[in-house]
Short mmCIF file of C-alpha atoms and ligand atoms in Angstrom, two decimals:
data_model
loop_
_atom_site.label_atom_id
_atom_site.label_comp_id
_atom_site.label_asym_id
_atom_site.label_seq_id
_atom_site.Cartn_x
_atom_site.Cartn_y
_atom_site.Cartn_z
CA UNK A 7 4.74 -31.57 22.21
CA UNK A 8 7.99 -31.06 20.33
CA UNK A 9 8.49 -27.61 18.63
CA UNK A 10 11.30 -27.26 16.08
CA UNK A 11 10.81 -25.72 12.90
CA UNK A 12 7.44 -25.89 11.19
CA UNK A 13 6.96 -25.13 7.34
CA UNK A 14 3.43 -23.65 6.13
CA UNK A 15 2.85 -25.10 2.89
CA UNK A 16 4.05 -27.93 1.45
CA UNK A 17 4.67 -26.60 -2.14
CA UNK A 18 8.31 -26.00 -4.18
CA UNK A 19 9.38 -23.71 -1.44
CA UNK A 20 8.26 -25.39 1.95
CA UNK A 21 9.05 -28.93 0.38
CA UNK A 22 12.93 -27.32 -0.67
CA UNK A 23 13.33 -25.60 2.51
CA UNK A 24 12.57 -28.86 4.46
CA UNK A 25 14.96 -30.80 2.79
CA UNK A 26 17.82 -28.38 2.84
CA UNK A 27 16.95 -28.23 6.93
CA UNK A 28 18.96 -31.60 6.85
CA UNK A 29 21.17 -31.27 4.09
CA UNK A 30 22.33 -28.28 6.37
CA UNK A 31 23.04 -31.37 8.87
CA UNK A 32 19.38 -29.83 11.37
CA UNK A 33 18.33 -32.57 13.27
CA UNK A 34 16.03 -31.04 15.45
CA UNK A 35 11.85 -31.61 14.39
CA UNK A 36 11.22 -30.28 11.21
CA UNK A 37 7.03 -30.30 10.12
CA UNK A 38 5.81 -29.57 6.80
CA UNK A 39 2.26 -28.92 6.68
CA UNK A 40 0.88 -28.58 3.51
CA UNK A 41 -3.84 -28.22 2.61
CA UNK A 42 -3.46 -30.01 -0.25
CA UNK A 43 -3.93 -33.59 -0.48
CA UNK A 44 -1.24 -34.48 -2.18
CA UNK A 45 2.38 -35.25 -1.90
CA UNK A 46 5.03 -32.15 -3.11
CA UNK A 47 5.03 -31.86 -7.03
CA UNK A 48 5.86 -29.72 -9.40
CA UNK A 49 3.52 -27.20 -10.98
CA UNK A 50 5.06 -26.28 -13.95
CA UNK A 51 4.06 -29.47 -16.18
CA UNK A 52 0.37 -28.73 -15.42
CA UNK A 53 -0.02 -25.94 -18.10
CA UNK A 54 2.68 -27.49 -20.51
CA UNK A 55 3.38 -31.59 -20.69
CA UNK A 56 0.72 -32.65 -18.41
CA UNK A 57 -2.30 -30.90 -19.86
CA UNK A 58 -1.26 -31.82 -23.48
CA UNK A 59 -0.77 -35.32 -22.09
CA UNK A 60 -3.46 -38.23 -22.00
CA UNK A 61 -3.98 -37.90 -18.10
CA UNK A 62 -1.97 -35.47 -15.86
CA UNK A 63 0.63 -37.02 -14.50
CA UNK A 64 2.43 -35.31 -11.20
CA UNK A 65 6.39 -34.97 -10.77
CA UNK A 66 6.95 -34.94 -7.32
CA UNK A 67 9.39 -32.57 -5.63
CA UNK A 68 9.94 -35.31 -2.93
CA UNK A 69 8.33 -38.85 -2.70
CA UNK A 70 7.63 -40.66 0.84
CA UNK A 71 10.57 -42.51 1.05
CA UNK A 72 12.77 -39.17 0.74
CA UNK A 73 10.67 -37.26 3.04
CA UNK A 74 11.12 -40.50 5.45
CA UNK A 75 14.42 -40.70 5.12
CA UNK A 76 15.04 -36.76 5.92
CA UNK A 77 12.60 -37.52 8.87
CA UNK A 78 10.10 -34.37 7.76
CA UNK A 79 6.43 -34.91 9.43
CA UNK A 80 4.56 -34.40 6.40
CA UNK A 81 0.83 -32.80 7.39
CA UNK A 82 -1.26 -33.24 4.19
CA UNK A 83 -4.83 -31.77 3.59
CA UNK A 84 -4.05 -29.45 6.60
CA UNK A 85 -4.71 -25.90 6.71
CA UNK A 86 -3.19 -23.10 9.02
CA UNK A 87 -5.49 -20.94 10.11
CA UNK A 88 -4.04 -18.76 12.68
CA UNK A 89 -0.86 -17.67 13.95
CA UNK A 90 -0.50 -17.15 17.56
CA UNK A 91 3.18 -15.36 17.60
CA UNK A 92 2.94 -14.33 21.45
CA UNK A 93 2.58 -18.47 22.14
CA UNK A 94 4.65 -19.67 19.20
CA UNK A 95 1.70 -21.98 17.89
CA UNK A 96 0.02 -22.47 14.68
CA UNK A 97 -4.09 -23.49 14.83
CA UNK A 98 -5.04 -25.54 12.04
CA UNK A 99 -8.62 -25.66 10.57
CA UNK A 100 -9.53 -28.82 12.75
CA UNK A 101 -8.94 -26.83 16.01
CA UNK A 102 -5.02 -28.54 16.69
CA UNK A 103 -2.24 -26.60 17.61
CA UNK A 104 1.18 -27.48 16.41
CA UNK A 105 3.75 -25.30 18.46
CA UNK A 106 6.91 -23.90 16.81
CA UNK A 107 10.67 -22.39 17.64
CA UNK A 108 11.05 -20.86 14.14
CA UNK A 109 8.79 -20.91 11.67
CA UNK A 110 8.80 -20.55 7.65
CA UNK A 111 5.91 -18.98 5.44
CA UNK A 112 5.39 -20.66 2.19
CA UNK A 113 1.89 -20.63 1.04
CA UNK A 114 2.24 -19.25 -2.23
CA UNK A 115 -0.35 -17.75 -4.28
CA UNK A 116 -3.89 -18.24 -5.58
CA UNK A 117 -5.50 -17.26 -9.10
CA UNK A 118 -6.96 -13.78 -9.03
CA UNK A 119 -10.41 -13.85 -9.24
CA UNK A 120 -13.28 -12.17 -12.01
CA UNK A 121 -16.19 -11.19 -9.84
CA UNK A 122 -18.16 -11.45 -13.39
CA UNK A 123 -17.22 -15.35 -13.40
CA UNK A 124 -18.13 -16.49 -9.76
CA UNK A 125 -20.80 -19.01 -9.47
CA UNK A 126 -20.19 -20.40 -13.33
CA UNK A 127 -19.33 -23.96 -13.62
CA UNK A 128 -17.76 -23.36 -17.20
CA UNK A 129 -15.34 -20.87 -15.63
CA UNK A 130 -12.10 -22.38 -14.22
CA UNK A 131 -8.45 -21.62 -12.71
CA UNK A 132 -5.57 -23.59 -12.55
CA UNK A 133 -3.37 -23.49 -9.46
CA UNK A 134 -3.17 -27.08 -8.59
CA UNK A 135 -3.18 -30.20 -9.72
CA UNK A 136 -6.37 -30.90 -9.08
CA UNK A 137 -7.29 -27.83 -11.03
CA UNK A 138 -5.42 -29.22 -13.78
CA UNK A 139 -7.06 -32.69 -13.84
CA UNK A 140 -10.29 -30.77 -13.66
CA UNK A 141 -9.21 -28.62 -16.70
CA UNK A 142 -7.86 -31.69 -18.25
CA UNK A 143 -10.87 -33.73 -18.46
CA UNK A 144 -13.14 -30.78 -20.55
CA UNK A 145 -10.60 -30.54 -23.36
CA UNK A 146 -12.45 -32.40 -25.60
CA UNK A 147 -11.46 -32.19 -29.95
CA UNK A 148 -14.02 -29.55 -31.10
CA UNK A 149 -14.55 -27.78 -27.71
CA UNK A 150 -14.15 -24.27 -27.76
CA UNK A 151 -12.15 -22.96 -25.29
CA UNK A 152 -11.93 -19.32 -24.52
CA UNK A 153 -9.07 -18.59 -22.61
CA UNK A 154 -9.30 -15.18 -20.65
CA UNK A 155 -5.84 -13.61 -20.39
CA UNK A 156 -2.64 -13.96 -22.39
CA UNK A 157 -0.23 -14.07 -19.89
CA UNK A 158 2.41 -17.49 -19.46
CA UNK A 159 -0.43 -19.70 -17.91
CA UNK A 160 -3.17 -19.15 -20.51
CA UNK A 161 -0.83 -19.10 -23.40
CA UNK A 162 0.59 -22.19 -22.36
CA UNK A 163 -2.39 -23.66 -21.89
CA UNK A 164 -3.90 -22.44 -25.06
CA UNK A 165 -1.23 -24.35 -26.63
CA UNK A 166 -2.13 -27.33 -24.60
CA UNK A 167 -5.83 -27.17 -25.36
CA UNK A 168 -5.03 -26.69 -28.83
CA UNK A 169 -2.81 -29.94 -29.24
CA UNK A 170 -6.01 -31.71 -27.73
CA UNK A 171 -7.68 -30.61 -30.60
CA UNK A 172 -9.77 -27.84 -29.08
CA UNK A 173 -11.20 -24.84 -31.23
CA UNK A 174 -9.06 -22.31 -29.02
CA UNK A 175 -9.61 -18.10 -28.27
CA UNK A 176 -7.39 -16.31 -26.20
CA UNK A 177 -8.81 -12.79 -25.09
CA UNK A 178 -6.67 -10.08 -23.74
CA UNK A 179 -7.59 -6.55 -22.77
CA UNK A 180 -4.36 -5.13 -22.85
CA UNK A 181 -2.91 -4.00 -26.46
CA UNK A 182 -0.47 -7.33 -26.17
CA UNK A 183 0.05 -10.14 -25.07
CA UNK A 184 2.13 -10.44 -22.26
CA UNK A 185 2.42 -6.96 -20.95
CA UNK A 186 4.51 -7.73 -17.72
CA UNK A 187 8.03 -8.29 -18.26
CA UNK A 188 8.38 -9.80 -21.62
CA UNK A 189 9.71 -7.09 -24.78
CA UNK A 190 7.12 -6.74 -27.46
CA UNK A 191 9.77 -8.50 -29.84
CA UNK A 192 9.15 -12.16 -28.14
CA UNK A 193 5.26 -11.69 -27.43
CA UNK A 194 5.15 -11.00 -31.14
CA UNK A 195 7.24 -14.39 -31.64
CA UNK A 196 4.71 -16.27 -29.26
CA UNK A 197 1.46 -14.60 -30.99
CA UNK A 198 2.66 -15.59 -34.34
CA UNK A 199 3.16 -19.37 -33.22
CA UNK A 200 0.29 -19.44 -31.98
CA UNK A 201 -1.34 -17.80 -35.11
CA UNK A 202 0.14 -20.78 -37.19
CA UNK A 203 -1.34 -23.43 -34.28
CA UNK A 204 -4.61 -21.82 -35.24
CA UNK A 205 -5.08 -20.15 -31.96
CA UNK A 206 -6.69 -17.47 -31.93
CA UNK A 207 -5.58 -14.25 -29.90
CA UNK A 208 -8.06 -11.03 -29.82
CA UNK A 209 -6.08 -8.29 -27.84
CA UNK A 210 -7.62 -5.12 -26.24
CA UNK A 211 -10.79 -6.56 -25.67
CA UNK A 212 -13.59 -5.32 -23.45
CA UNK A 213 -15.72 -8.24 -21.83
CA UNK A 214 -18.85 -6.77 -20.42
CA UNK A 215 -20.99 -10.00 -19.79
CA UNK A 216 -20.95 -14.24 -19.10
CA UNK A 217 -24.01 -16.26 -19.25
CA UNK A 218 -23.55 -20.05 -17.87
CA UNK A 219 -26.14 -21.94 -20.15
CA UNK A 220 -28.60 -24.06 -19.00
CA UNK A 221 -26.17 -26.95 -18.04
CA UNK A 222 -23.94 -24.42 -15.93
CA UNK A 223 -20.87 -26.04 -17.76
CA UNK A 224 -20.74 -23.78 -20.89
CA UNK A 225 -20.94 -20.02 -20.83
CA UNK A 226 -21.38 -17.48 -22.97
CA UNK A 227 -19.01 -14.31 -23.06
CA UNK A 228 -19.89 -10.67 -24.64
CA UNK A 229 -17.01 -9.16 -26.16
CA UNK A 230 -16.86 -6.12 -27.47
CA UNK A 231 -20.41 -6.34 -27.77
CA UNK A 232 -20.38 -9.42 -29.87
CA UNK A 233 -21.30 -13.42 -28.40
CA UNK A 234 -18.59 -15.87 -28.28
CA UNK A 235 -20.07 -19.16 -27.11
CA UNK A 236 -17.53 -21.35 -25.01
CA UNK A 237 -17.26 -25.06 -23.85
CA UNK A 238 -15.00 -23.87 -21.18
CA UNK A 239 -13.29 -20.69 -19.93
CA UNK A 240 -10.23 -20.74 -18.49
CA UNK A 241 -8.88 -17.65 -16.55
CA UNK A 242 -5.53 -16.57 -16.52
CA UNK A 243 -5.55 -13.09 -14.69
CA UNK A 244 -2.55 -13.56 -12.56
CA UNK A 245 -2.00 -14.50 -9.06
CA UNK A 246 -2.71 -13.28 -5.50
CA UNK A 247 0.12 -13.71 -2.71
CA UNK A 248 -1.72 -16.02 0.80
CA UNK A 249 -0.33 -13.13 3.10
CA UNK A 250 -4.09 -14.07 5.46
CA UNK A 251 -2.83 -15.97 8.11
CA UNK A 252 0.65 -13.45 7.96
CA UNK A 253 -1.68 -10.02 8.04
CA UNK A 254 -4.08 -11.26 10.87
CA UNK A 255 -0.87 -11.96 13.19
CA UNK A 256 0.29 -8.36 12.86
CA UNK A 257 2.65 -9.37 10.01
CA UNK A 258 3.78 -6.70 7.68
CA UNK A 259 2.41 -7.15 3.87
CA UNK A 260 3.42 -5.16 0.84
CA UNK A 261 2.35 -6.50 -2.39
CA UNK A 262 3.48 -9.92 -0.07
CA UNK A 263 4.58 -11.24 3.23
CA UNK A 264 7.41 -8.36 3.47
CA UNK A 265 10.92 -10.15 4.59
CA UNK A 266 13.86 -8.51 4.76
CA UNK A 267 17.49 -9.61 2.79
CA UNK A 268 17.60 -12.73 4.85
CA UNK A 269 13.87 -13.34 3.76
CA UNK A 270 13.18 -12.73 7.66
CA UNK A 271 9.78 -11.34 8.54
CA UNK A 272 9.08 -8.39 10.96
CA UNK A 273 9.01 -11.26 14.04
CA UNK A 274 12.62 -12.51 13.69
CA UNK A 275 11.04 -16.12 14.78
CA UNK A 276 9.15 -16.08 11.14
CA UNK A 277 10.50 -16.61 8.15
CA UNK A 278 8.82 -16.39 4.53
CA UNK A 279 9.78 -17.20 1.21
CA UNK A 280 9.01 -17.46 -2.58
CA UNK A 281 5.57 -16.80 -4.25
CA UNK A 282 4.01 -15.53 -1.00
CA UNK A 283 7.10 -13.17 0.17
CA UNK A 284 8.18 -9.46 -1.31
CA UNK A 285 11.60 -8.83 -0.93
CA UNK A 286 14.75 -6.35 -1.51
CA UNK A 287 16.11 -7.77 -4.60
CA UNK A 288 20.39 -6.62 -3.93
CA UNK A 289 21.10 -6.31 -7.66
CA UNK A 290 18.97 -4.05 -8.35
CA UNK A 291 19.21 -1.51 -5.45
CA UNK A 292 17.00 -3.38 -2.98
CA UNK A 293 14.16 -2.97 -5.02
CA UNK A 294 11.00 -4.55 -3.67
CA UNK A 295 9.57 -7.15 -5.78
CA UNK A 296 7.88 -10.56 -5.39
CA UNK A 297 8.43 -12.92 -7.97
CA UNK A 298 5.75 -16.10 -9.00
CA UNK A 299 8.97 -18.28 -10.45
CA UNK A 300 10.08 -21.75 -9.99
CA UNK A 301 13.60 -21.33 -9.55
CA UNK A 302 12.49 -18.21 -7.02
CA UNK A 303 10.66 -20.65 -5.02
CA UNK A 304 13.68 -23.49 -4.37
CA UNK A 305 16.33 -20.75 -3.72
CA UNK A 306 14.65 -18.75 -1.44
CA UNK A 307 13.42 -22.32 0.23
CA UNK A 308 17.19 -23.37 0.39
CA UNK A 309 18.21 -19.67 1.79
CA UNK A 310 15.14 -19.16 4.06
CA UNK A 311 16.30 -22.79 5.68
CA UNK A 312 19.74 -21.65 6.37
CA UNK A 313 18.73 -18.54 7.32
CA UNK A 314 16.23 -19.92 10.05
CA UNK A 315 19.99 -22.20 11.16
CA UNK A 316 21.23 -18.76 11.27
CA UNK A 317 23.70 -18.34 9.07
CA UNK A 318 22.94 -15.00 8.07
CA UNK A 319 23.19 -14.89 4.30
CA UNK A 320 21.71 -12.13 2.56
CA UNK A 321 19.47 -12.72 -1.25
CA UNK A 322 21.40 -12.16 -3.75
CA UNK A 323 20.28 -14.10 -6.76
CA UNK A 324 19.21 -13.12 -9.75
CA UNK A 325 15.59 -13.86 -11.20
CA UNK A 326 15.15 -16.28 -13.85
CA UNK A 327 11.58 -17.64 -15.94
CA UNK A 328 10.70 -19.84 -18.16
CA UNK A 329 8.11 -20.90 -20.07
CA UNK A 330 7.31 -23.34 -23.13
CA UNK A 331 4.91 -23.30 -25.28
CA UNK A 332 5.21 -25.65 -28.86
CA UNK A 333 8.45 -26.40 -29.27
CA UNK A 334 9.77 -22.89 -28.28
CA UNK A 335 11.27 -22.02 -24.93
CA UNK A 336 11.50 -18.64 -23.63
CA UNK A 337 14.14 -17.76 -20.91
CA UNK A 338 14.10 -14.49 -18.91
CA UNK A 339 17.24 -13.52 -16.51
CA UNK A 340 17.28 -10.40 -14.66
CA UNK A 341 13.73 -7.29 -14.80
CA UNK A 342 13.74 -5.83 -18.20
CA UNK A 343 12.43 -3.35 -17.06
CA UNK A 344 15.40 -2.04 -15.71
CA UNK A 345 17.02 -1.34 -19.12
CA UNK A 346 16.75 1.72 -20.80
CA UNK A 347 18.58 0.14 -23.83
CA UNK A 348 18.10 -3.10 -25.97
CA UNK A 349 20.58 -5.20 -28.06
CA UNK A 350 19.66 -7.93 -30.21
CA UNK A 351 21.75 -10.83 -30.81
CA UNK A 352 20.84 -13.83 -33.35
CA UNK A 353 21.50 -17.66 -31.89
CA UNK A 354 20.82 -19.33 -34.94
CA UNK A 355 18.20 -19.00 -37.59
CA UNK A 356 15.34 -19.07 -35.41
CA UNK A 357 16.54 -17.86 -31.96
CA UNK A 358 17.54 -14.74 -30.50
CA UNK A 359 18.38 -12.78 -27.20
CA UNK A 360 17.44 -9.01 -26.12
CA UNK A 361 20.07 -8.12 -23.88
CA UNK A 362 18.93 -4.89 -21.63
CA UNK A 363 21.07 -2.74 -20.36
CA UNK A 364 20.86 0.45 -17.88
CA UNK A 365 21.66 4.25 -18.48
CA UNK A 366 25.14 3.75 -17.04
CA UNK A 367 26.08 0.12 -19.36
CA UNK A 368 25.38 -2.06 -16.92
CA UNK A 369 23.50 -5.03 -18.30
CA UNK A 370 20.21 -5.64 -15.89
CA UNK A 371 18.88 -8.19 -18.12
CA UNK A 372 18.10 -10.66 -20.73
CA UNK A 373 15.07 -12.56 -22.61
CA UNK A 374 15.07 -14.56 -25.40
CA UNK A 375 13.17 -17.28 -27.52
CA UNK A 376 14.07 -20.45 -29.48
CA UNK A 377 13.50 -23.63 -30.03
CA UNK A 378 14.83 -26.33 -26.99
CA UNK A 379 17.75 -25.26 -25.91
CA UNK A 380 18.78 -22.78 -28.33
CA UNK A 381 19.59 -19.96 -25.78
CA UNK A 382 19.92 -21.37 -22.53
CA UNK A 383 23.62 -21.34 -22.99
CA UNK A 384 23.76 -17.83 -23.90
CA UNK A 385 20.60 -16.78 -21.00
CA UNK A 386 23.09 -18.43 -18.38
CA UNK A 387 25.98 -16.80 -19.19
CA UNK A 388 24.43 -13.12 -19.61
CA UNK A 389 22.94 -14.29 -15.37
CA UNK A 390 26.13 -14.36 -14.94
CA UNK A 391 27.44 -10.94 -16.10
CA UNK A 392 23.87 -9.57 -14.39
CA UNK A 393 25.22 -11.06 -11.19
CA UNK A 394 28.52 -9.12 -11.54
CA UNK A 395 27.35 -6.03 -12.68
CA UNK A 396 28.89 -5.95 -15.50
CA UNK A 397 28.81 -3.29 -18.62
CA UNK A 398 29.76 -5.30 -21.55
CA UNK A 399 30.16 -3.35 -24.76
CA UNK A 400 26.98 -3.50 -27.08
CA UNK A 401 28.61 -4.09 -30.17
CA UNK A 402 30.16 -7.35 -28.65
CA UNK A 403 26.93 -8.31 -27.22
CA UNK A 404 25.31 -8.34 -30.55
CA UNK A 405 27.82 -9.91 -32.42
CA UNK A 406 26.62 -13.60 -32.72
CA UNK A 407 30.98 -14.31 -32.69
CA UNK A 408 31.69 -13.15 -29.84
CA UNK A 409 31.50 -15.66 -26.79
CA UNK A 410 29.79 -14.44 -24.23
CA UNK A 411 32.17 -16.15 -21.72
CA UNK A 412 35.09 -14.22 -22.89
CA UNK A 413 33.16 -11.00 -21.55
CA UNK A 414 32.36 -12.68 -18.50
CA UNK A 415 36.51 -13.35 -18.48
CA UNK A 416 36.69 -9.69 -19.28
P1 FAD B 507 3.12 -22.91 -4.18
O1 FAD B 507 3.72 -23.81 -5.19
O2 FAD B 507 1.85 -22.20 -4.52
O3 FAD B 507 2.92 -23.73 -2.84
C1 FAD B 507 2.28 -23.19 -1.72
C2 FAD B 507 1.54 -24.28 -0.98
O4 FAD B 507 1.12 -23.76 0.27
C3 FAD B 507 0.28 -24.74 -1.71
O5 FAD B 507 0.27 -26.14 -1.82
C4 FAD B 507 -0.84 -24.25 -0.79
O6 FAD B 507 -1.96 -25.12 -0.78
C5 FAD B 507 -0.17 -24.26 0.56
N1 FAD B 507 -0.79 -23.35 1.53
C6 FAD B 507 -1.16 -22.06 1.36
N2 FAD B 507 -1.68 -21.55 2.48
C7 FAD B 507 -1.66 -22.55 3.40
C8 FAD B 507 -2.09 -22.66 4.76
N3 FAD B 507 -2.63 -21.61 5.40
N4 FAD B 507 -1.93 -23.85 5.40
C9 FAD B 507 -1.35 -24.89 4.76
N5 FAD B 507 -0.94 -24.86 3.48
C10 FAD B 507 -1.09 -23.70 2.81
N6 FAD B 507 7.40 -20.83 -12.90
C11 FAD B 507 8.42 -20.79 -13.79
O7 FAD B 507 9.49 -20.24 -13.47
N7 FAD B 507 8.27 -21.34 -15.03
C12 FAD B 507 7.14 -21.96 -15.43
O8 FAD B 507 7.06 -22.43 -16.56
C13 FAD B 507 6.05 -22.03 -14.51
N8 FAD B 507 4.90 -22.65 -14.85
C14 FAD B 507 3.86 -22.66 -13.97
C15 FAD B 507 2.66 -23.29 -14.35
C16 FAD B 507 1.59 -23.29 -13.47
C17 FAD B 507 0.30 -23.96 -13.89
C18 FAD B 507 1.70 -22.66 -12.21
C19 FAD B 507 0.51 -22.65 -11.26
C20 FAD B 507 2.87 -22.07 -11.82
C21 FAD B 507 3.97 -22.06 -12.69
N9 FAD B 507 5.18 -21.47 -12.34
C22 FAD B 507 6.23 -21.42 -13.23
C23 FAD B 507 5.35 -20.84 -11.02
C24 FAD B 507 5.90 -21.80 -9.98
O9 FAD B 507 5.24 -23.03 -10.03
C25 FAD B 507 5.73 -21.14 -8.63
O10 FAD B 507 6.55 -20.00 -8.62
C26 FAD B 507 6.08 -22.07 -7.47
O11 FAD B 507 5.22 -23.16 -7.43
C27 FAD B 507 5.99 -21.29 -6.17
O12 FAD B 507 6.25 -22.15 -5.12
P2 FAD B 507 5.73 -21.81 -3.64
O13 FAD B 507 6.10 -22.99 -2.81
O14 FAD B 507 6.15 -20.46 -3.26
O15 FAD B 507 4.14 -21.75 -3.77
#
């Protein structure tokens, strides 16, 4: 049996890193094995477009004919199960072994689980596509949806839901909505949109107790001692790294599969990458982070794939998220919480930018809101300055006449 490189899962990162294999001019085997059923796509629509849509459609990262052309042996509805690193082979869940030289890492991650939910059919995640079709199907006009944490995913789908014509409830235990990463400024942007939509969002709530009813489809929820009846609840608690198959070969984890600069695992034959991988982010001191983000996921694909050609190349981008929800976009570049400091800068009537910076000037970050495009110009040129370290001046920052490229010039 041929080795070559083999790819676990077939999602943003695996698909990217396959396909940059040959655009790197590889032509050993390359084998992308993926336990989903379908092709590659894209998750992002599945909380925004696709859920608001008629059916859920699915934007493929590759289509046959690419991944036929690039000669990638495409595994669907195949999961790895175990690692044997002392034989170099991979057993999948039918009992096969597929045999590797160098291998790449990139399950992912999986909802995060309530214990209080398990065994309720009217309590759902969304992860995949199928998840999202499942999802799709229950928003019915007049269903009440209770959506169970206001972070990006339940927001945007509370925006979704609501555009169906669902009676919608987002509950959040912390004081505000989106606690991690995002400035109180733009949650209070997003709660107020939402406000207008008619969504409903009850922060720094307790939820002691769900009930399925008789049909197992609905549930009730006690919160704060008080019954809220729902046609569906959707939870939106974060996400867990797949590190299994990594910790039960002797893998180190840590908040992740824990790779090094050149996203290389403790076995130098393993490689791992994007929402499954923790790793020393350069621009801000090798700080350890993992990151669930789109753009994450292709670049560290692209890297991890050149990387496994050996060319050495160290991380060094910086982090970037979106998310849309209405006809707002919100844009972070760079951890805000890295800043010590905040500037303000107005793009227009209805947009604006928080530009962090550190004790010592040096701007670590930005976020901002607005509708379509409004600040993508602006986000993309304050990556830059992040990338270079630079300490613009405040004053200039915050001046809505100064171009940001003559700083970057600067
Ligand atoms: P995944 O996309 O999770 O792919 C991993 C694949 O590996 C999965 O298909 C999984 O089934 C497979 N796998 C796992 N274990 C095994 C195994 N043992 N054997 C075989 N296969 C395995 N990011 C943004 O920046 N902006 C957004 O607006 C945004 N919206 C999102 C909306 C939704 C609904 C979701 C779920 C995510 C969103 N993200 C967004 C995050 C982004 O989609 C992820 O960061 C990206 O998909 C991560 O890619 P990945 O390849 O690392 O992991």
């Amino acid at each position: 049996m041929t080795s070559g490189i083999v790819i676990v899962g077939a999602g943003e990162c695996g698909t990217r890193a396959a396909l940059a294999l040959r655009e790197e001019g590889y032509d050993g085997p390359v084998t992308l094995i993926g336990a989903e059923r379908h092709l590659p796509y894209e998750r992002p629509p599945l909380s925004k477009d696709g859920m608001a849509a008629e059916t859920v459609g699915m934007k493929l990262i590759a289509d046959t004919v690419r991944l036929q052309e690039a000669n990638i042996d495409l595994m669907l509805s195949s999961e790895v199960v175990r690692i044997d690193r002392n034989a170099r082979t991979l057993a999948l869940g039918d009992g096969s072994l597929v045999p590797y030289d160098k291998l790449l890492l990139a399950t992912g991650a999986c909802p995060r689980r309530l214990p209080m939910a398990e065994g309720i059919g009217g309590c759902v995640y969304l992860r995949t596509h199928d998840d999202a079709e499942a999802i799709r199907t229950r928003l019915h006009p007049d269903a009440h949806v209770a959506i169970i944490g206001g972070g990006f995913i339940g927001l945007e789908l509370a925006a979704a839901a609501g555009q169906r014509g669902c009676k919608v409830t987002v509950l959040e235990t912390q004081p505000r909505i989106l606690m991690r990463g995002v400035p109180a400024e733009i949650a209070d942007v997003i709660a107020e949109v939402h406000a207008r939509h008619g969504v409903a969002i009850r922060c720094g709530v307790s939820i002691s107790e769900m009930i399925p009813d008789s049909s197992m489809r609905a549930v009730s929820l006690t919160v704060n001692g008080a019954r809220i009846d729902a046609d569906l609840c959707i939870l939106g608690i974060g996400a867990i790294p797949n590190t299994e198959i990594a910790s039960d070969s002797g893998l180190a984890v840590e908040n992740g599969i824990r790779v090094d600069e050149n996203l290389a695992t403790s076995d130098p034959n393993i490689f791992a990458a994007g929402d499954c991988a923790s790793f020393p982010l350069a621009i801000y001191g090798g700080r350890r982070v993992r990151l669930e983000a789109w753009r994450n996921a292709q670049e560290q694909g692209a890297l991890a794939a050149r990387n496994m050609l050996n060319k050495g190349e160290r991380h060094s981008a910086v982090p970037w998220f979106w998310s849309d929800q209405y006809d707002l976009s919100l844009q972070i570049a760079g951890l805000v919480d890295e800043g010590v400091t905040t500037v303000r800068r107005d793009v227009g009537e209805d947009a604006f930018i928080l530009f962090h910076l550190a004790a010592d000037g040096r701007l670590v970050a930005a976020s901002g809101i607005g509708p379509g495009n409004a600040i993508a110009r602006d986000i993309r040129l304050a990556e830059m300055l992040i990338a270079r370290g630079a300490k613009p001046p405040g004053d200039k920052l915050a001046a809505s006449d100064t171009k940001l490229k003559s700083l970057l010039a600067a």
